[in-house]
Short mmCIF file of C-alpha atoms in Angstrom, two decimals:
data_model
loop_
_atom_site.label_atom_id
_atom_site.label_comp_id
_atom_site.label_asym_id
_atom_site.label_seq_id
_atom_site.Cartn_x
_atom_site.Cartn_y
_atom_site.Cartn_z
CA MET A 98 -28.49 0.52 2.08
CA PRO A 99 -25.89 -1.60 0.22
CA PRO A 100 -25.26 -5.17 1.53
CA THR A 101 -22.43 -5.73 3.94
CA HIS A 102 -19.74 -8.34 3.51
CA ASP A 103 -17.54 -10.42 5.78
CA VAL A 104 -14.18 -9.08 6.76
CA LEU A 105 -11.19 -9.84 4.49
CA PRO A 106 -10.07 -13.41 4.55
CA ALA A 107 -6.75 -14.46 6.02
CA GLY A 108 -3.87 -13.49 3.77
CA HIS A 109 -5.55 -10.40 2.41
CA ASP A 110 -6.19 -12.25 -0.84
CA PHE A 111 -7.13 -9.97 -3.82
CA ALA A 112 -9.10 -12.67 -5.68
CA ALA A 113 -11.28 -13.36 -2.68
CA TYR A 114 -11.86 -9.65 -2.14
CA ALA A 115 -12.78 -9.08 -5.86
CA ARG A 116 -15.25 -12.03 -5.81
CA ALA A 117 -16.92 -10.85 -2.58
CA HIS A 118 -17.19 -7.20 -3.52
CA TRP A 119 -17.77 -7.24 -7.29
CA PRO A 120 -21.64 -7.16 -6.98
CA ARG A 121 -21.64 -4.12 -4.65
CA LEU A 122 -19.06 -2.28 -6.72
CA VAL A 123 -21.08 -2.89 -9.93
CA VAL A 124 -24.18 -1.48 -8.24
CA THR A 125 -22.32 1.61 -7.11
CA ALA A 126 -20.81 2.09 -10.51
CA ARG A 127 -24.19 1.68 -12.13
CA LEU A 128 -25.61 4.45 -9.92
CA LEU A 129 -22.63 6.62 -10.93
CA THR A 130 -22.78 5.97 -14.66
CA ASP A 131 -26.45 4.98 -15.25
CA ASP A 132 -25.13 2.55 -17.88
CA PRO A 133 -24.69 -1.24 -17.29
CA GLY A 134 -21.78 -1.66 -19.71
CA ALA A 135 -19.97 1.45 -18.45
CA ALA A 136 -20.50 0.38 -14.89
CA ARG A 137 -18.90 -3.07 -15.40
CA GLU A 138 -15.99 -1.51 -17.35
CA LEU A 139 -15.49 1.06 -14.58
CA VAL A 140 -15.23 -1.69 -11.93
CA ARG A 141 -12.94 -3.79 -14.13
CA ARG A 142 -10.58 -0.89 -14.55
CA THR A 143 -10.70 -0.05 -10.75
CA LEU A 144 -9.99 -3.63 -9.72
CA ALA A 145 -7.17 -3.88 -12.21
CA ARG A 146 -5.54 -0.84 -10.76
CA MET A 147 -6.00 -2.23 -7.23
CA SER A 148 -4.55 -5.59 -8.33
CA ALA A 149 -1.43 -3.87 -9.60
CA SER A 150 -0.76 -2.23 -6.22
CA TRP A 151 -2.48 -4.67 -3.88
CA ARG A 152 0.61 -5.25 -1.75
CA ARG A 153 0.73 -1.61 -0.81
CA VAL A 154 -2.97 -1.32 0.17
CA PRO A 155 -3.30 -0.96 4.02
CA ARG A 156 -4.89 -4.09 5.42
CA ASP A 157 -7.31 -2.24 7.63
CA ASP A 158 -8.49 0.36 5.10
CA VAL A 159 -9.07 -1.56 1.90
CA ASP A 160 -12.61 -0.35 1.23
CA PHE A 161 -11.51 3.32 1.41
CA HIS A 162 -8.79 2.79 -1.20
CA VAL A 163 -11.04 0.76 -3.51
CA ARG A 164 -13.84 3.34 -3.31
CA ARG A 165 -11.27 6.11 -3.89
CA ALA A 166 -9.87 4.40 -6.97
CA LEU A 167 -13.45 3.82 -8.29
CA VAL A 168 -14.39 7.43 -7.91
CA ARG A 169 -11.13 8.78 -9.28
CA VAL A 170 -11.33 6.57 -12.44
CA HIS A 171 -14.95 7.64 -12.96
CA LEU A 172 -14.37 11.40 -12.50
CA ARG A 173 -11.17 11.52 -14.59
CA ARG A 174 -13.29 10.22 -17.47
CA LEU A 175 -15.69 13.09 -16.90
CA ARG A 176 -13.33 15.92 -16.24
CA GLY A 177 -14.86 19.24 -15.48
CA ARG A 178 -18.45 18.00 -15.18
CA ARG A 179 -19.94 19.36 -12.03
CA ALA A 180 -23.05 17.16 -12.37
CA ALA A 181 -20.87 14.05 -12.29
CA ARG A 182 -19.13 15.16 -9.14
CA ARG A 183 -22.44 16.09 -7.50
CA ARG A 184 -23.95 12.79 -8.43
CA THR A 185 -20.91 10.98 -6.98
CA VAL A 186 -21.38 12.78 -3.64
CA LEU A 187 -25.08 11.77 -3.56
CA VAL A 188 -24.29 8.14 -4.30
CA LEU A 189 -21.62 8.00 -1.61
CA ARG A 190 -23.89 9.70 0.87
CA PHE A 191 -27.23 7.97 0.28
CA TRP A 192 -26.24 4.62 -1.15
CA GLU A 193 -22.83 3.87 0.28
CA GLY A 194 -23.84 5.45 3.58
CA LEU A 195 -20.68 7.41 4.11
CA THR A 196 -20.61 10.47 6.38
CA ASP A 197 -19.80 13.97 5.10
CA ALA A 198 -16.32 13.77 6.68
CA GLU A 199 -15.66 10.35 5.04
CA ILE A 200 -16.73 11.68 1.62
CA ALA A 201 -14.57 14.76 2.10
CA GLN A 202 -11.55 12.65 2.77
CA LEU A 203 -12.25 10.33 -0.10
CA LEU A 204 -12.69 13.18 -2.61
CA GLY A 205 -10.05 15.41 -1.13
CA CYS A 206 -12.33 18.35 -0.43
CA SER A 207 -13.76 20.12 2.60
CA VAL A 208 -16.77 18.93 4.63
CA GLY A 209 -18.48 22.16 3.76
CA ALA A 210 -18.02 21.47 0.06
CA VAL A 211 -19.59 18.02 0.44
CA ARG A 212 -22.63 19.44 2.32
CA ALA A 213 -23.11 22.09 -0.41
CA GLN A 214 -22.99 19.38 -3.09
CA VAL A 215 -25.55 17.37 -1.23
CA ARG A 216 -27.91 20.39 -0.99
CA TYR A 217 -27.50 21.29 -4.68
CA GLY A 218 -27.83 17.73 -5.72
CA LEU A 219 -31.03 17.13 -3.85
CA ARG A 220 -32.46 20.34 -5.19
CA ALA A 221 -31.48 19.45 -8.77
CA ALA A 222 -32.97 15.99 -8.37
CA GLY A 223 -36.21 17.43 -6.98
CA SER A 224 -36.09 14.95 -4.15
CA ASP A 225 -35.25 14.42 -0.49
CA ALA A 226 -32.85 12.03 1.24
CA GLY A 227 -35.47 9.35 1.90
CA ARG A 228 -36.89 9.35 -1.60
CA LEU A 229 -33.40 9.28 -3.13
CA ARG A 230 -32.48 6.23 -1.11
CA GLU A 231 -35.60 4.54 -2.46
CA VAL A 232 -34.63 5.47 -6.02
CA TYR A 233 -31.12 3.99 -5.48
CA ALA A 234 -32.61 0.83 -3.93
CA ARG A 235 -34.87 0.22 -6.92
CA ALA A 236 -32.05 0.84 -9.35
CA ALA A 237 -29.91 -1.60 -7.46
CA ASP A 238 -32.63 -4.24 -7.71
CA ASP A 239 -32.52 -3.86 -11.52
CA VAL A 240 -28.83 -4.76 -11.71
CA VAL A 241 -28.40 -8.29 -12.98
CA PRO A 242 -25.85 -10.22 -10.85
CA SER A 243 -22.80 -11.34 -12.70
CA GLU A 244 -19.48 -13.09 -11.95
CA VAL A 245 -16.31 -11.10 -11.63
CA PRO A 246 -14.14 -11.36 -14.73
CA LEU A 247 -11.20 -12.22 -12.55
CA THR A 248 -8.91 -13.51 -15.35
CA GLU A 249 -9.28 -10.26 -17.28
CA VAL A 250 -8.81 -8.14 -14.16
CA LEU A 251 -5.68 -9.93 -13.14
CA ALA A 252 -4.30 -9.75 -16.73
CA ARG A 253 -4.88 -5.96 -16.79
CA GLY A 254 -3.36 -5.60 -13.34
CA GLY A 255 -0.29 -7.51 -14.43
CA VAL A 256 0.18 -5.17 -17.37
CA LEU A 257 -0.07 -2.15 -15.14
CA ARG A 258 2.29 -3.72 -12.59
CA ARG A 259 4.86 -4.39 -15.30
CA ARG A 260 4.64 -0.87 -16.52
CA ARG A 261 5.23 0.49 -13.02
CA LEU A 262 8.21 -1.81 -12.60
CA ALA A 263 9.61 -0.53 -15.92
CA VAL A 264 9.08 3.07 -14.71
CA ALA A 265 10.81 2.29 -11.44
CA ALA A 266 13.74 0.67 -13.27
CA ALA A 267 14.03 3.73 -15.52
CA ALA A 268 14.08 5.97 -12.44
CA CYS A 269 16.94 4.05 -10.96
CA ALA A 270 18.84 4.24 -14.26
CA ALA A 271 18.11 7.97 -14.46
CA VAL A 272 19.95 8.57 -11.20
CA LEU A 273 23.05 6.88 -12.60
CA VAL A 274 23.02 8.02 -16.19
CA PRO A 275 23.44 11.73 -16.86
CA GLY A 276 20.89 13.17 -19.32
CA ALA A 277 18.32 10.42 -18.59
CA LEU A 278 17.05 11.91 -15.35
CA PHE A 279 13.28 12.11 -15.00
CA ALA A 280 12.88 9.58 -17.75
CA ALA A 281 10.77 7.47 -15.52
CA ASP A 282 7.93 9.97 -15.58
CA ARG A 283 8.33 11.42 -19.08
CA ILE A 284 4.68 11.04 -19.95
CA GLY A 285 3.43 13.57 -22.35
CA ALA A 286 6.92 15.02 -22.76
CA GLY A 287 7.18 17.64 -25.54
CA MET A 288 3.52 18.72 -25.25
CA GLU A 289 3.49 22.47 -24.74
CA GLN A 290 1.16 23.82 -22.13
CA GLY A 291 -0.34 27.29 -22.26
CA GLY A 292 1.02 29.88 -19.85
CA ALA A 293 -2.31 31.30 -18.42
CA TYR A 294 -4.37 29.86 -15.64
CA GLY A 295 -7.41 27.87 -16.74
CA VAL A 296 -5.65 26.06 -19.56
CA ARG A 297 -6.72 22.45 -19.73
CA ASP A 298 -4.19 19.63 -19.25
CA GLU A 299 -4.27 17.36 -22.29
CA GLY A 300 -1.94 14.66 -21.14
CA GLY A 301 0.21 13.09 -18.43
CA ALA A 302 -0.33 10.60 -15.68
CA ALA A 303 -2.06 11.54 -12.43
CA SER A 304 0.19 12.16 -9.50
CA PRO A 305 0.32 9.29 -6.99
CA VAL A 306 -1.43 10.69 -3.90
CA ARG A 307 -0.68 9.34 -0.43
CA VAL A 308 -2.85 10.19 2.55
CA VAL A 309 -0.69 10.36 5.67
CA ALA A 310 -1.30 10.87 9.40
CA PRO A 311 0.13 13.91 11.16
CA GLY A 312 3.88 13.42 11.70
CA GLU A 313 4.12 10.25 9.55
CA ARG A 314 7.56 10.14 8.04
CA VAL A 315 7.94 9.43 4.33
CA THR A 316 11.20 8.92 2.42
CA ALA A 317 11.13 11.36 -0.55
CA GLY A 318 14.70 10.86 -1.80
CA PRO A 319 18.25 9.85 -0.82
CA GLY A 320 18.50 10.86 2.84
CA VAL A 321 15.37 13.09 2.68
CA ARG A 322 12.44 12.48 4.91
CA VAL A 323 9.28 14.59 4.82
CA TRP A 324 6.15 14.75 6.92
CA LEU A 325 3.05 16.89 7.43
CA THR A 326 1.46 18.34 10.56
CA ALA A 327 -1.46 20.59 11.01
CA ASP A 328 0.70 23.69 10.76
CA GLY A 329 2.61 22.79 7.64
CA ALA A 330 5.22 20.54 5.91
CA HIS A 331 8.59 19.52 7.28
CA TRP A 332 11.80 18.21 5.88
CA ALA A 333 14.84 16.31 7.29
CA VAL A 334 17.70 16.53 4.81
CA PRO A 335 21.35 15.39 4.83
CA VAL A 336 22.86 18.76 3.77
CA PRO A 337 21.67 22.40 3.97
CA THR A 338 18.95 23.45 1.60
CA VAL A 339 19.97 25.18 -1.66
CA GLY A 340 17.63 27.96 -2.73
CA PRO A 341 14.63 29.34 -0.80
CA GLY A 342 13.04 27.76 2.23
CA GLY A 343 14.23 26.28 5.50
CA GLN A 344 13.67 22.99 7.14
CA ASP A 345 9.93 23.52 7.45
CA ASP A 346 7.09 25.37 5.68
CA THR A 347 4.64 26.30 8.41
CA GLY A 348 2.05 29.02 8.20
CA VAL A 349 1.08 28.11 4.67
CA PRO A 350 -1.61 30.56 3.25
CA ARG A 351 -4.17 27.79 2.80
CA ASP A 352 -6.85 29.98 1.17
CA GLU A 353 -4.61 31.46 -1.60
CA PRO A 354 -3.73 29.18 -4.56
CA GLY A 355 -0.04 28.69 -4.93
CA VAL A 356 2.86 26.23 -4.95
CA SER A 357 6.32 26.61 -3.44
CA LEU A 358 9.61 25.20 -4.71
CA ARG A 359 12.76 24.14 -2.88
CA MET A 360 15.95 22.20 -3.71
CA ASP A 361 17.81 19.92 -1.32
CA GLY A 362 21.26 18.57 -2.12
CA VAL A 363 21.24 14.77 -2.11
CA SER A 364 23.27 11.94 -3.48
CA GLY A 365 23.07 12.23 -7.26
CA GLY A 366 22.06 15.85 -7.50
CA PHE A 367 19.21 17.90 -6.12
CA LEU A 368 15.77 16.83 -4.96
CA LEU A 369 12.91 19.19 -5.90
CA SER A 370 9.94 19.48 -3.58
CA GLY A 371 7.52 22.05 -2.13
CA VAL A 372 4.04 22.78 -0.84
CA PHE A 373 0.81 23.43 -2.82
CA HIS A 374 -2.08 25.20 -1.23
CA GLY A 375 -5.37 26.97 -1.81
CA LEU A 376 -6.91 24.15 -3.96
CA ASP A 377 -10.56 23.06 -3.77
CA GLY A 378 -9.39 19.45 -3.24
CA GLU A 379 -6.50 17.18 -4.04
CA PRO A 380 -4.45 17.98 -7.16
CA ASP A 381 -4.92 15.64 -10.09
CA ARG A 382 -1.29 16.09 -11.18
CA VAL A 383 1.79 18.08 -10.16
CA GLU A 384 4.12 18.53 -13.15
CA VAL A 385 7.76 19.36 -12.82
CA ARG A 386 9.72 20.80 -15.76
CA THR A 387 13.45 20.54 -15.99
CA GLY A 388 14.63 22.04 -19.33
CA ASP A 389 12.63 20.32 -22.07
CA ARG A 390 11.62 17.40 -19.79
CA ARG A 391 8.32 17.08 -17.87
CA SER A 392 7.72 14.65 -15.03
CA THR A 393 4.90 13.78 -12.71
CA ALA A 394 5.64 14.46 -8.98
CA LYS A 395 4.33 12.49 -6.07
CA VAL A 396 1.94 14.04 -3.55
CA LEU A 397 1.42 13.74 0.21
CA VAL A 398 -1.81 15.06 1.83
CA LEU A 399 -2.86 15.15 5.42
CA ALA A 400 -5.91 13.13 6.31
CA GLY A 401 -8.85 15.46 6.94
CA SER A 402 -6.97 18.56 5.59
CA PRO A 403 -7.80 18.84 1.85
CA GLY A 404 -6.61 21.71 -0.37
CA TRP A 405 -2.91 21.64 0.59
CA GLY A 406 -0.09 19.18 0.81
CA LEU A 407 3.49 18.42 -0.12
CA TRP A 408 4.86 17.36 -3.56
CA TYR A 409 8.21 15.91 -4.41
CA ALA A 410 9.96 14.82 -7.59
CA SER A 411 10.43 11.13 -8.28
CA ALA A 412 14.19 11.40 -8.89
CA PRO A 413 17.01 13.90 -8.22
CA VAL A 414 18.10 16.41 -10.74
CA SER A 415 21.80 16.09 -11.70
CA ASP A 416 24.25 19.02 -11.34
CA ASP A 417 24.35 19.34 -15.15
CA ASP A 418 20.55 19.42 -15.49
CA MET A 419 20.31 22.13 -12.83
CA LYS A 420 21.48 24.56 -15.51
CA ALA A 421 18.25 23.92 -17.41
CA VAL A 422 16.25 24.35 -14.20
CA LEU A 423 17.86 27.66 -13.41
CA SER A 424 17.27 28.98 -16.93
CA ILE A 425 13.49 28.46 -16.73
CA GLY A 426 11.69 31.71 -16.37
CA LYS A 427 14.66 33.90 -17.34
CA GLY A 428 14.80 36.19 -20.35
CA GLY A 429 11.20 37.43 -19.81
CA SER A 430 9.58 34.04 -20.61
CA ASP A 431 6.51 32.84 -18.68
CA GLU A 432 7.79 29.26 -18.17
CA ARG A 433 7.40 27.77 -14.73
CA ILE A 434 9.10 24.84 -13.09
CA VAL A 435 6.07 23.48 -11.20
CA THR A 436 2.45 23.41 -12.43
CA VAL A 437 -0.45 22.01 -10.41
CA TYR A 438 -3.55 20.76 -12.21
CA ASP A 439 -6.92 20.23 -10.53
CA ALA A 440 -9.39 17.38 -11.06
CA SER A 441 -10.89 19.06 -14.15
CA GLY A 442 -7.45 19.19 -15.79
CA LYS A 443 -7.01 22.95 -15.46
CA VAL A 444 -4.08 24.80 -14.02
CA ALA A 445 -4.73 25.48 -10.34
CA ALA A 446 -1.30 26.91 -9.32
CA ARG A 447 2.22 27.50 -10.67
CA SER A 448 5.51 28.25 -9.11
CA ASN A 449 6.84 31.80 -9.12
CA ARG A 450 8.58 32.61 -12.35
CA GLU A 451 11.62 34.02 -10.56
CA TRP A 452 11.51 31.58 -7.65
CA TRP A 453 15.27 31.87 -6.94
CA ARG A 454 14.81 35.49 -5.89
CA ILE A 455 12.19 34.71 -3.22
#
């Protein structure tokens, strides 16, 4: 089993955490990648991302968020490779010592999917649990200890933080300046996506995913609060909803892939949001299209309930830009406003082409 460490020092200091956990993270990354150089680079990138958002990391759940970032960075680099995901499950189970439920929450999938991956992984490795633990222990012993490159990690984290601040500033400006809306998330704008399911996503940033407790309120936009419960998603809005949907979306068909779309009138325009469902795990990205602009939405998922959740746009759509939104899908085109991509970069669900008629 991997070595344990003392609890976080007073002040929740990132540098102290990085120094204390660098050796264990490198070992875990080495088991994931089977390459010393790739393992160190994976941990450097992971810690840089955590450094950029350290103030928002829950004090009592740091290890979960760090592990989650490590795994997401690793799997995004190897999109669509089942062997990589299966190996990740085995490492988390037999090296990190996580339970099936903990792995399911970390990966955003069901407990049954984790157990299936463990069975298939052990069969493919031609080994059993005890022998695999011994293999991992021997591999860990071969890892040469090194010092955390803290200066480089903090420098990378600073760059990421400044980029996020610039995006946030652009989002604020977008609310005030007509025609600039959604500029904050215009990553990969102008890249045309195919219209059929199974088309691979070739660009765009991953959606920020927040794991929430049942009933936990989240501010999604001006005057709009959203939350999730076991029976669906809920909204509290300042004015009546425009378009389909009411103040809640319960009874979601969890087993059937799909994504809903609703508009709520807010200060500055309309906030777009909805529910995705029927996925194998968490979405990698939820893309919202308004005219010729594409933006990355934010995602909320309920702890322990993978495969469905709530998405919402990062900024309101102005009254003028709503004309472009309403024109999407008309005239026989196959354009959609919302597209959900899975972890392999393929289209998992799209909004209805004629959503305003639902």
